[in-house]
Amino acid sequence: MAGFVQAIVICPMEHVKCRLQIQHGRGAADFRYHGPMDAVRQIVRGYGLQGLYRGWWVTAWREVPAFGLYFATYDTIKANINRHLTTTEESLGESDDFNHVHRWAASAMAGGISGCTTWALIYPLDVIKTRIQTSSLDRKFSMVTVGKDLVAKHGWRILFRGLGVTLVRAFPVNGIIFPVYEFSLQQMTQSQYF
């Protein structure tokens, strides 16, 4: 459910972002949009709200399973890391301070690994989504047609172009998200205001 709701929010944002990323600077033949709000206005004016949601289905296919996979792998990996660290801690007779530190480390590692795992598995859908969102607004493309066309023209590796840099970004970003979330939650539950 969370992935579906996220897809509703991010689909138009990513569509506009992709359009802005592929256009060249002022004076270039393909320069069309003077920023995100101008892109939204032009797309909606020319193609309606449906035009803004170009790539909706592939975005939903990417986001819905990604959320389930992301949280399931996070929980599993974090539990395994904590179990390993607890066993090590007990055998070394470490203090509670060590336990506190290893919980944050386990959360960071699990977040980074789960983020990378999720991106590695859904990345082909992201490549297809980007192709759909950057193609001509005057033509309609299906996810399957675009995927088959990409593989036929460029081979299956095209579906993973750019994955390396995505994983380099994904590990620290996702490694930060969960410890910060858990720390914030801990602070709010200990606060007199919540």
mmCIF file of C-alpha atoms in Angstrom:
data_model
loop_
_atom_site.group_PDB
_atom_site.id
_atom_site.type_symbol
_atom_site.label_atom_id
_atom_site.label_comp_id
_atom_site.label_asym_id
_atom_site.label_seq_id
_atom_site.Cartn_x
_atom_site.Cartn_y
_atom_site.Cartn_z
ATOM 1 C CA MET A 1 0.000 0.000 0.000
ATOM 2 C CA ALA A 2 2.787 2.456 0.876
ATOM 3 C CA GLY A 3 4.463 1.869 -2.484
ATOM 4 C CA PHE A 4 1.208 2.582 -4.291
ATOM 5 C CA VAL A 5 0.704 5.845 -2.403
ATOM 6 C CA GLN A 6 4.314 6.820 -3.042
ATOM 7 C CA ALA A 7 3.865 6.126 -6.760
ATOM 8 C CA ILE A 8 0.940 8.578 -6.841
ATOM 9 C CA VAL A 9 3.187 11.284 -5.406
ATOM 10 C CA ILE A 10 6.472 10.605 -7.155
ATOM 11 C CA CYS A 11 5.320 9.714 -10.670
ATOM 12 C CA PRO A 12 4.633 13.302 -11.781
ATOM 13 C CA MET A 13 7.689 14.573 -9.889
ATOM 14 C CA GLU A 14 9.999 12.071 -11.555
ATOM 15 C CA HIS A 15 8.412 12.730 -14.936
ATOM 16 C CA VAL A 16 9.128 16.449 -14.647
ATOM 17 C CA LYS A 17 12.635 15.774 -13.288
ATOM 18 C CA CYS A 18 13.437 13.464 -16.196
ATOM 19 C CA ARG A 19 12.159 15.983 -18.765
ATOM 20 C CA LEU A 20 14.279 18.741 -17.240
ATOM 21 C CA GLN A 21 17.366 16.512 -17.083
ATOM 22 C CA ILE A 22 17.353 15.645 -20.778
ATOM 23 C CA GLN A 23 16.849 19.141 -22.171
ATOM 24 C CA HIS A 24 19.871 21.242 -22.974
ATOM 25 C CA GLY A 25 20.423 24.829 -21.857
ATOM 26 C CA ARG A 26 18.765 28.034 -23.018
ATOM 27 C CA GLY A 27 19.132 28.574 -26.732
ATOM 28 C CA ALA A 28 19.346 24.848 -27.535
ATOM 29 C CA ALA A 29 16.828 23.403 -29.974
ATOM 30 C CA ASP A 30 15.315 21.141 -27.307
ATOM 31 C CA PHE A 31 15.052 23.821 -24.603
ATOM 32 C CA ARG A 32 11.385 23.868 -23.694
ATOM 33 C CA TYR A 33 10.851 24.176 -19.948
ATOM 34 C CA HIS A 34 11.936 27.096 -17.772
ATOM 35 C CA GLY A 35 11.905 25.050 -14.573
ATOM 36 C CA PRO A 36 9.693 22.482 -12.852
ATOM 37 C CA MET A 37 6.535 24.583 -12.536
ATOM 38 C CA ASP A 38 6.733 25.606 -16.189
ATOM 39 C CA ALA A 39 7.113 21.939 -17.162
ATOM 40 C CA VAL A 40 4.048 21.012 -15.086
ATOM 41 C CA ARG A 41 2.005 23.836 -16.680
ATOM 42 C CA GLN A 42 3.016 22.909 -20.234
ATOM 43 C CA ILE A 43 2.470 19.178 -19.784
ATOM 44 C CA VAL A 44 -0.941 19.641 -18.139
ATOM 45 C CA ARG A 45 -1.977 22.250 -20.719
ATOM 46 C CA GLY A 46 -1.004 20.022 -23.634
ATOM 47 C CA TYR A 47 -1.790 16.552 -22.306
ATOM 48 C CA GLY A 48 -3.927 16.967 -19.205
ATOM 49 C CA LEU A 49 -3.271 15.465 -15.804
ATOM 50 C CA GLN A 50 -2.815 12.105 -17.514
ATOM 51 C CA GLY A 51 0.225 13.543 -19.331
ATOM 52 C CA LEU A 52 1.781 14.447 -15.998
ATOM 53 C CA TYR A 53 1.344 10.826 -14.874
ATOM 54 C CA ARG A 54 3.172 9.427 -17.891
ATOM 55 C CA GLY A 55 4.924 6.246 -16.782
ATOM 56 C CA TRP A 56 2.401 5.631 -14.005
ATOM 57 C CA TRP A 57 2.144 1.859 -14.424
ATOM 58 C CA VAL A 58 5.867 1.208 -14.517
ATOM 59 C CA THR A 59 6.331 3.535 -11.529
ATOM 60 C CA ALA A 60 3.710 1.564 -9.592
ATOM 61 C CA TRP A 61 5.288 -1.756 -10.672
ATOM 62 C CA ARG A 62 8.615 -0.420 -9.385
ATOM 63 C CA GLU A 63 7.396 1.065 -6.096
ATOM 64 C CA VAL A 64 4.877 -1.472 -4.785
ATOM 65 C CA PRO A 65 7.155 -4.543 -4.672
ATOM 66 C CA ALA A 66 10.148 -2.372 -3.794
ATOM 67 C CA PHE A 67 8.586 -1.253 -0.526
ATOM 68 C CA GLY A 68 7.802 -4.790 0.575
ATOM 69 C CA LEU A 69 11.252 -6.012 -0.407
ATOM 70 C CA TYR A 70 12.965 -3.024 1.206
ATOM 71 C CA PHE A 71 11.361 -3.427 4.614
ATOM 72 C CA ALA A 72 11.482 -7.236 4.616
ATOM 73 C CA THR A 73 15.197 -7.310 3.807
ATOM 74 C CA TYR A 74 15.876 -4.528 6.317
ATOM 75 C CA ASP A 75 14.169 -6.399 9.154
ATOM 76 C CA THR A 76 15.830 -9.717 8.280
ATOM 77 C CA ILE A 77 19.319 -8.276 7.863
ATOM 78 C CA LYS A 78 19.062 -6.152 11.011
ATOM 79 C CA ALA A 79 17.894 -9.155 13.060
ATOM 80 C CA ASN A 80 20.804 -11.263 11.752
ATOM 81 C CA ILE A 81 23.373 -8.530 12.458
ATOM 82 C CA ASN A 82 21.959 -7.953 15.954
ATOM 83 C CA ARG A 83 21.982 -11.688 16.667
ATOM 84 C CA HIS A 84 25.616 -11.939 15.566
ATOM 85 C CA LEU A 85 26.669 -8.862 17.539
ATOM 86 C CA THR A 86 24.770 -9.977 20.651
ATOM 87 C CA THR A 87 26.521 -13.349 20.548
ATOM 88 C CA THR A 88 29.872 -11.599 20.131
ATOM 89 C CA GLU A 89 29.045 -9.117 22.894
ATOM 90 C CA GLU A 90 28.088 -11.877 25.319
ATOM 91 C CA SER A 91 31.246 -13.849 24.621
ATOM 92 C CA LEU A 92 33.369 -10.727 25.166
ATOM 93 C CA GLY A 93 31.395 -9.525 28.199
ATOM 94 C CA GLU A 94 30.887 -6.077 26.688
ATOM 95 C CA SER A 95 28.946 -3.246 28.334
ATOM 96 C CA ASP A 96 25.584 -1.681 27.553
ATOM 97 C CA ASP A 97 27.393 1.120 25.692
ATOM 98 C CA PHE A 98 28.584 -1.438 23.166
ATOM 99 C CA ASN A 99 25.024 -2.744 22.834
ATOM 100 C CA HIS A 100 23.771 0.787 22.147
ATOM 101 C CA VAL A 101 26.417 1.376 19.460
ATOM 102 C CA HIS A 102 25.872 -1.957 17.770
ATOM 103 C CA ARG A 103 22.128 -1.324 17.455
ATOM 104 C CA TRP A 104 22.829 1.840 15.438
ATOM 105 C CA ALA A 105 25.505 0.085 13.393
ATOM 106 C CA ALA A 106 23.157 -2.826 12.682
ATOM 107 C CA SER A 107 20.449 -0.399 11.589
ATOM 108 C CA ALA A 108 22.850 1.491 9.300
ATOM 109 C CA MET A 109 24.264 -1.673 7.719
ATOM 110 C CA ALA A 110 20.820 -3.232 7.258
ATOM 111 C CA GLY A 111 19.512 -0.009 5.725
ATOM 112 C CA GLY A 112 22.403 0.231 3.289
ATOM 113 C CA ILE A 113 22.227 -3.422 2.275
ATOM 114 C CA SER A 114 18.434 -3.442 1.931
ATOM 115 C CA GLY A 115 18.522 -0.259 -0.160
ATOM 116 C CA CYS A 116 21.146 -1.696 -2.496
ATOM 117 C CA THR A 117 19.364 -5.043 -2.758
ATOM 118 C CA THR A 118 16.081 -3.374 -3.599
ATOM 119 C CA TRP A 119 17.605 -1.084 -6.225
ATOM 120 C CA ALA A 120 19.510 -3.966 -7.832
ATOM 121 C CA LEU A 121 16.278 -5.927 -8.273
ATOM 122 C CA ILE A 122 14.009 -3.116 -9.449
ATOM 123 C CA TYR A 123 16.532 -1.175 -11.535
ATOM 124 C CA PRO A 124 15.370 -2.507 -14.933
ATOM 125 C CA LEU A 125 11.920 -1.065 -14.197
ATOM 126 C CA ASP A 126 13.525 2.290 -13.403
ATOM 127 C CA VAL A 127 15.357 2.292 -16.740
ATOM 128 C CA ILE A 128 12.113 1.498 -18.575
ATOM 129 C CA LYS A 129 10.258 4.194 -16.584
ATOM 130 C CA THR A 130 12.849 6.792 -17.503
ATOM 131 C CA ARG A 131 12.638 5.877 -21.194
ATOM 132 C CA ILE A 132 8.856 6.201 -21.122
ATOM 133 C CA GLN A 133 8.959 9.510 -19.245
ATOM 134 C CA THR A 134 11.540 11.034 -21.590
ATOM 135 C CA SER A 135 9.960 9.879 -24.845
ATOM 136 C CA SER A 136 7.653 11.991 -26.987
ATOM 137 C CA LEU A 137 4.472 12.986 -25.174
ATOM 138 C CA ASP A 138 2.584 12.580 -28.444
ATOM 139 C CA ARG A 139 3.037 8.792 -28.479
ATOM 140 C CA LYS A 140 2.009 6.174 -25.943
ATOM 141 C CA PHE A 141 4.367 3.402 -24.918
ATOM 142 C CA SER A 142 3.730 0.323 -22.823
ATOM 143 C CA MET A 143 6.193 -0.920 -20.245
ATOM 144 C CA VAL A 144 6.535 -4.300 -21.994
ATOM 145 C CA THR A 145 7.033 -2.761 -25.445
ATOM 146 C CA VAL A 146 9.723 -0.381 -24.205
ATOM 147 C CA GLY A 147 11.506 -3.172 -22.307
ATOM 148 C CA LYS A 148 11.480 -5.510 -25.315
ATOM 149 C CA ASP A 149 12.638 -2.716 -27.616
ATOM 150 C CA LEU A 150 15.529 -1.767 -25.329
ATOM 151 C CA VAL A 151 16.733 -5.358 -25.055
ATOM 152 C CA ALA A 152 16.333 -5.990 -28.807
ATOM 153 C CA LYS A 153 18.329 -2.870 -29.743
ATOM 154 C CA HIS A 154 20.961 -2.797 -26.995
ATOM 155 C CA GLY A 155 21.001 -6.185 -25.240
ATOM 156 C CA TRP A 156 19.884 -6.974 -21.691
ATOM 157 C CA ARG A 157 22.734 -4.989 -20.120
ATOM 158 C CA ILE A 158 20.997 -1.741 -21.066
ATOM 159 C CA LEU A 159 18.513 -2.471 -18.283
ATOM 160 C CA PHE A 160 21.347 -2.117 -15.751
ATOM 161 C CA ARG A 161 23.134 0.922 -17.189
ATOM 162 C CA GLY A 162 23.824 3.303 -14.323
ATOM 163 C CA LEU A 163 23.210 0.723 -11.592
ATOM 164 C CA GLY A 164 26.732 1.067 -10.169
ATOM 165 C CA VAL A 165 26.392 4.752 -9.336
ATOM 166 C CA THR A 166 22.875 4.137 -8.047
ATOM 167 C CA LEU A 167 24.209 1.551 -5.595
ATOM 168 C CA VAL A 168 27.046 3.871 -4.516
ATOM 169 C CA ARG A 169 24.375 6.449 -3.681
ATOM 170 C CA ALA A 170 21.874 3.958 -2.241
ATOM 171 C CA PHE A 171 24.096 2.501 0.468
ATOM 172 C CA PRO A 172 24.814 5.690 2.441
ATOM 173 C CA VAL A 173 21.374 7.198 1.834
ATOM 174 C CA ASN A 174 19.544 4.106 3.070
ATOM 175 C CA GLY A 175 22.152 3.507 5.745
ATOM 176 C CA ILE A 176 21.291 6.907 7.227
ATOM 177 C CA ILE A 177 17.502 6.730 6.921
ATOM 178 C CA PHE A 178 16.799 3.959 9.425
ATOM 179 C CA PRO A 179 19.113 5.009 12.271
ATOM 180 C CA VAL A 180 17.822 8.583 12.030
ATOM 181 C CA TYR A 181 14.219 7.352 11.972
ATOM 182 C CA GLU A 182 14.804 5.037 14.951
ATOM 183 C CA PHE A 183 16.667 7.736 16.886
ATOM 184 C CA SER A 184 13.885 10.269 16.216
ATOM 185 C CA LEU A 185 11.255 7.765 17.271
ATOM 186 C CA GLN A 186 13.194 7.004 20.450
ATOM 187 C CA GLN A 187 13.507 10.718 21.258
ATOM 188 C CA MET A 188 9.803 11.340 20.663
ATOM 189 C CA THR A 189 8.705 8.417 22.837
ATOM 190 C CA GLN A 190 10.958 9.658 25.649
ATOM 191 C CA SER A 191 9.721 13.222 25.267
ATOM 192 C CA GLN A 192 6.999 14.618 27.480
ATOM 193 C CA TYR A 193 5.256 16.009 24.370
ATOM 194 C CA PHE A 194 4.356 12.643 22.827
#
